[in-house]
Short mmCIF file of C-alpha atoms in Angstrom, two decimals:
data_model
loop_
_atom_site.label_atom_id
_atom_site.label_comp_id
_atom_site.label_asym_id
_atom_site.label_seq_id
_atom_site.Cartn_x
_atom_site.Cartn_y
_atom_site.Cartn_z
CA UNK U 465 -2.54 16.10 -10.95
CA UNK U 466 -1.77 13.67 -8.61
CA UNK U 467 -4.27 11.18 -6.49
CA UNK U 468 -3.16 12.17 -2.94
CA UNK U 469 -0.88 14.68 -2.13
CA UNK U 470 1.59 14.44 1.30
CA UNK U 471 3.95 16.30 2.42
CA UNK U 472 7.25 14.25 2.68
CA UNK U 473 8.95 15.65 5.54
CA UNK U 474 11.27 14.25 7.23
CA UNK U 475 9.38 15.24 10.60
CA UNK U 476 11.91 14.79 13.43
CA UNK U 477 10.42 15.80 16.64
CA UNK U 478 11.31 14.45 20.02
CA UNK U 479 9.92 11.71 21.88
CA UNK U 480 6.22 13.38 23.80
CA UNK U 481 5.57 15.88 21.06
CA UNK U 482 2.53 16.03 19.19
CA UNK U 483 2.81 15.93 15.60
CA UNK U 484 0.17 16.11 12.49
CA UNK U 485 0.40 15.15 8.80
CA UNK U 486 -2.27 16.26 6.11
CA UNK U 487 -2.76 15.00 2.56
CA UNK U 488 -5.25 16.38 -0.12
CA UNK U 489 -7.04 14.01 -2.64
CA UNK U 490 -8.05 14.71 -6.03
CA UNK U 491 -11.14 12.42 -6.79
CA UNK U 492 -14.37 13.71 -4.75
CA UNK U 493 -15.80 9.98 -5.43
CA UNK U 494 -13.26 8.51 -3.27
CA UNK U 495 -15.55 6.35 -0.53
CA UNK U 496 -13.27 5.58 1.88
CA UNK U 497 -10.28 6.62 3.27
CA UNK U 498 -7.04 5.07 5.68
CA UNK U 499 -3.62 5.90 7.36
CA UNK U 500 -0.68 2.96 6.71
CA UNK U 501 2.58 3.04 8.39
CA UNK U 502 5.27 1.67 6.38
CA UNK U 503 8.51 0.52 8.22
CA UNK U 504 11.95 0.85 6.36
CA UNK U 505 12.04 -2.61 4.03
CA UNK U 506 8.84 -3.86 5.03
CA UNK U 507 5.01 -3.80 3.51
CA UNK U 508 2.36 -1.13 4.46
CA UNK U 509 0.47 -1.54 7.63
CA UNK U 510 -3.24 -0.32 8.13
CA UNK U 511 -3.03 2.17 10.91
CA UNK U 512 -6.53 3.16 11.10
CA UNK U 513 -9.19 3.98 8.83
CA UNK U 514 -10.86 7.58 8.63
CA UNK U 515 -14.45 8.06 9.06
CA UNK U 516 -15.97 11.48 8.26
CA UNK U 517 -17.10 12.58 11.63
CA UNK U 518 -13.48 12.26 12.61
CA UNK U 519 -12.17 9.23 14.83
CA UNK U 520 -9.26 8.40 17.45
CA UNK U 521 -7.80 5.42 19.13
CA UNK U 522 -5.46 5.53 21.49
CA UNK U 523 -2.60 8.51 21.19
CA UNK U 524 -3.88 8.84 17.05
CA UNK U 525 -6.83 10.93 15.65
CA UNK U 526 -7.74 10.70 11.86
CA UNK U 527 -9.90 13.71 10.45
CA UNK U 528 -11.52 14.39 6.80
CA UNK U 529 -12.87 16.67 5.53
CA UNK U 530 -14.70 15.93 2.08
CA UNK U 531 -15.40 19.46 1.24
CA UNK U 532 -11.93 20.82 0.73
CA UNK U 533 -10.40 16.75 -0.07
CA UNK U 534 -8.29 16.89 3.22
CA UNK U 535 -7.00 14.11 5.65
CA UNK U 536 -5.30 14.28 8.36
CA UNK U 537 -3.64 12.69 10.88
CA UNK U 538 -2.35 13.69 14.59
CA UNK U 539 -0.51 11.81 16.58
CA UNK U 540 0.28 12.67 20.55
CA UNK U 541 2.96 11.60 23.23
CA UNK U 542 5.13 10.08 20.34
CA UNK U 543 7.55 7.34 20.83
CA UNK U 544 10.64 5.97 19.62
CA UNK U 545 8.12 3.00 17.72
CA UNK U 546 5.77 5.81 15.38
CA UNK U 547 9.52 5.83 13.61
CA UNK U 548 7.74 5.19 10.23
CA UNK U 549 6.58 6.46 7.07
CA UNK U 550 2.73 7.48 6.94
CA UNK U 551 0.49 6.66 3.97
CA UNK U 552 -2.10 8.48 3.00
CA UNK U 553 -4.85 6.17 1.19
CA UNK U 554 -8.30 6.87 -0.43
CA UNK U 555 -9.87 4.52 -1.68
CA UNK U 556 -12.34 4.62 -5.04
CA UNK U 557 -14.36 1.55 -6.42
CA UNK U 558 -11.58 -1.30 -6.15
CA UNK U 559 -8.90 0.78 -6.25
CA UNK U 560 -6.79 2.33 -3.08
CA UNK U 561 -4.40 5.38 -3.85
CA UNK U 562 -1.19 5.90 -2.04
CA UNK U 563 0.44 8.88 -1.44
CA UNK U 564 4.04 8.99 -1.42
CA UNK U 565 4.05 8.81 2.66
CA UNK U 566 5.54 11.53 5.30
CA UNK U 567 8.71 10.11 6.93
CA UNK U 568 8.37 10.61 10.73
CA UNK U 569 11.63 10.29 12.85
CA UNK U 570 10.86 10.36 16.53
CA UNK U 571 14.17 11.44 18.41
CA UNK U 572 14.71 10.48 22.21
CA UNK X 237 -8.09 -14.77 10.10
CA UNK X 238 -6.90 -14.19 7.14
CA UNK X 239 -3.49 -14.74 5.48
CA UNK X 240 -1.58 -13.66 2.93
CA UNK X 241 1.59 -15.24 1.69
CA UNK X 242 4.72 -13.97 -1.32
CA UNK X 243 7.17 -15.68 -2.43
CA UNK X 244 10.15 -15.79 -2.28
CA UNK X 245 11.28 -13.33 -0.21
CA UNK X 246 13.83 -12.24 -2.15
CA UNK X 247 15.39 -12.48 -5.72
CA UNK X 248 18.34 -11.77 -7.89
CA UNK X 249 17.57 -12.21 -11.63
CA UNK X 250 19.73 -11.28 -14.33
CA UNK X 251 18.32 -9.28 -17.19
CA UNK X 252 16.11 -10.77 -19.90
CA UNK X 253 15.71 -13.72 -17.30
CA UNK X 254 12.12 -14.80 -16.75
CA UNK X 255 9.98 -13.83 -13.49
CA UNK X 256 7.46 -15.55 -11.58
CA UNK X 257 5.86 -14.12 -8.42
CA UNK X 258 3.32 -15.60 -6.48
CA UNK X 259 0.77 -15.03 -3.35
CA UNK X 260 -1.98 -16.75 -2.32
CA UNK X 261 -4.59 -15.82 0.51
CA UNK X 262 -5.83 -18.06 3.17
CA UNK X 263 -9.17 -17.42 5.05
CA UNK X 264 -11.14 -15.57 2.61
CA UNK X 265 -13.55 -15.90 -0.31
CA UNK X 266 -13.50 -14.31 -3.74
CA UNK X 267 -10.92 -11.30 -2.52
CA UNK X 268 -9.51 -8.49 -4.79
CA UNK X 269 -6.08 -8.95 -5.23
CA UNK X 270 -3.63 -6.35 -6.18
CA UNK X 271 0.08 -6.62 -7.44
CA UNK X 272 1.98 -3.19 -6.20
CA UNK X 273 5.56 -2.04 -7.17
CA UNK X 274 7.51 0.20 -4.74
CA UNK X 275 11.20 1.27 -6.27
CA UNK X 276 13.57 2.39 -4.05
CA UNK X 277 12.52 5.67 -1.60
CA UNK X 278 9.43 5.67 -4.14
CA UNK X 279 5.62 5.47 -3.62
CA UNK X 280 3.68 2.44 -4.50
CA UNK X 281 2.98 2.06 -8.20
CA UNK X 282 -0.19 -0.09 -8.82
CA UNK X 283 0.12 -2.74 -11.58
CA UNK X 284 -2.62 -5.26 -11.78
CA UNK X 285 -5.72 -5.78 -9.57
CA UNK X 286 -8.24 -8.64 -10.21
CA UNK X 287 -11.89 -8.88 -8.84
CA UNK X 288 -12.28 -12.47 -9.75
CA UNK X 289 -10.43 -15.79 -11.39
CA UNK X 290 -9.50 -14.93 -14.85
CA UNK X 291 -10.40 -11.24 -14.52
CA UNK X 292 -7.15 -8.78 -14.50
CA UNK X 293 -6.85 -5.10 -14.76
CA UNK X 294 -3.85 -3.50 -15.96
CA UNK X 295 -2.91 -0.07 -14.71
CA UNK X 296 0.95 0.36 -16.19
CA UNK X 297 1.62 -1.00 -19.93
CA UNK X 298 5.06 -2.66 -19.50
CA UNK X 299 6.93 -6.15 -19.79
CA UNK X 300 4.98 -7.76 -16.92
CA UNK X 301 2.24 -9.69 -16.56
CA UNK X 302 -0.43 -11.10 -14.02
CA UNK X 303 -2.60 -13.91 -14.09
CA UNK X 304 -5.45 -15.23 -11.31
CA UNK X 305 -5.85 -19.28 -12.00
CA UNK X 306 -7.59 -20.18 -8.50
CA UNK X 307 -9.59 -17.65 -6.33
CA UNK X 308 -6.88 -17.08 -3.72
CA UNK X 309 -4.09 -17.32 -5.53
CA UNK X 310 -2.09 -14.41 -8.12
CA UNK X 311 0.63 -14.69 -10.03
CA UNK X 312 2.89 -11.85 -11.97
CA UNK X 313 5.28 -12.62 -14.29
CA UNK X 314 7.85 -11.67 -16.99
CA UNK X 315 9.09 -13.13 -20.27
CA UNK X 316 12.13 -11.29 -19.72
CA UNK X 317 13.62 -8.83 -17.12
CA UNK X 318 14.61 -5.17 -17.99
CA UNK X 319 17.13 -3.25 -15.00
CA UNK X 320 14.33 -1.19 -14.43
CA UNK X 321 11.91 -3.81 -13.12
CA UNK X 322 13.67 -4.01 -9.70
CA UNK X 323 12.34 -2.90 -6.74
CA UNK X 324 10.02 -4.36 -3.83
CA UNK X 325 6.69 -6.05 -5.63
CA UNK X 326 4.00 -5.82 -3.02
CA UNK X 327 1.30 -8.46 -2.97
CA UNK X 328 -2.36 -7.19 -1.03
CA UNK X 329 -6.46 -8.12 -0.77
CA UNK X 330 -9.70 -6.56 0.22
CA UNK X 331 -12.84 -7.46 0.49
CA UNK X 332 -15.67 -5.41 -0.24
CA UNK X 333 -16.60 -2.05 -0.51
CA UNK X 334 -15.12 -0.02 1.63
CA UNK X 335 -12.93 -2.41 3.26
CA UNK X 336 -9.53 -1.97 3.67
CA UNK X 337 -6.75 -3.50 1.84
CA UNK X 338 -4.07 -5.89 3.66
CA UNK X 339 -0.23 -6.44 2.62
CA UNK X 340 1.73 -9.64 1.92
CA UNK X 341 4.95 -9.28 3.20
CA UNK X 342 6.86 -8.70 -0.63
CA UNK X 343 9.28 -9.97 -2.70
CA UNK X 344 12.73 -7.85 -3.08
CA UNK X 345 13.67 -8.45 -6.79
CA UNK X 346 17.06 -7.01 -7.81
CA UNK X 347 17.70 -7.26 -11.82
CA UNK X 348 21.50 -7.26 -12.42
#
């Protein structure tokens, strides 16, 4: 079974919609948890972490929920720039686990 | 703030060449430090992580090899390149528990 779980989309939706990804995790001792973006040909970007009474900032809001292993992430008004792929990433002891990402193509 | 630099940016090697990849962190003490490959329209594949000088953990049993000599500073290499170790090699750090994990900016390494 695999560490995290995402759906890989592509999501096209047009700029102002609201759009969510989820991901599932496999290891219920994962501590921590984050969203990356990861532009075409360049390295992964922390987007925000996830904290487990759920958190937001600005037009994103990150959610988990350790009981069923589920992460999510919902982003509102979208624009051209959220063009990206989204990483999923828990992290356990020293080690972080990505998910294969959830391309996310914001048309005008 | 803290820094983290790869080099070079990119690389063309042919096969059964030798590889040496390096990044080095600026700004911190005693970081983890992680070697990732990403192939092409792939996920990232961890290959090494090290929690201190000397100290490396190997996740994928293959031709490559890491090594930490100074605290900020990790170094993956290869006797000699196979086709299949191309792809974009993905240096990043974190600091303790629970913190996050930060990206160098990678090294595109084509193996002809």
């Amino acid at each position: 079974r695999k560490e995290v779980e995402q759906d890989p989309g592509p999501f096209n939706v047009p700029e102002g919609a609201t759009v969510a990804f989820n991901c599932t995790y496999s290891n219920s001792a994962s501590q921590s948890f984050f969203w990356y973006r990861q532009d075409c040909r360049k390295e992964p970007k922390l987007l925000m972490s996830v904290y487990s009474s759920g958190n937001e900032d600005g037009r994103f809001t990150a959610q988990l929920n350790r009981a069923s292993q589920y992460i999510s992430l919902l982003i509102r008004d979208s624009k051209l720039s959220d063009s990206a792929t989204y990483l999923c990433v828990p992290r356990t002891g020293n080690q972080f686990y990505f998910g294969t990402g959830t391309s996310l193509t914001v048309i005008p | 703030s803290q820094t983290i630099h790869q080099w070079p940016a990119t690389l063309v090697q042919p096969v059964g060449s030798p590889l040496s990849l390096e990044c080095t962190v600026e700004g911190t003490s005693n970081p983890n430090l992680y070697w990732y490959r990403q192939a092409a329209g792939r996920g990232l594949q961890l290959l090494f992580y090290s929690v201190g000088i000397g100290q490396i953990s190997s996740e994928v049993p293959q031709n490559l090899s890491a090594s930490r000599p100074q605290d900020r500073q990790f170094i993956l290499s290869s006797k000699k390149l196979l086709l299949s170790d191309s792809g974009f090699y993905l240096c990043a750090w974190s600091e303790g528990a629970g913190e996050t994990q930060y990206f160098g900016p990678g090294t595109r390494l084509l193996v002809l």
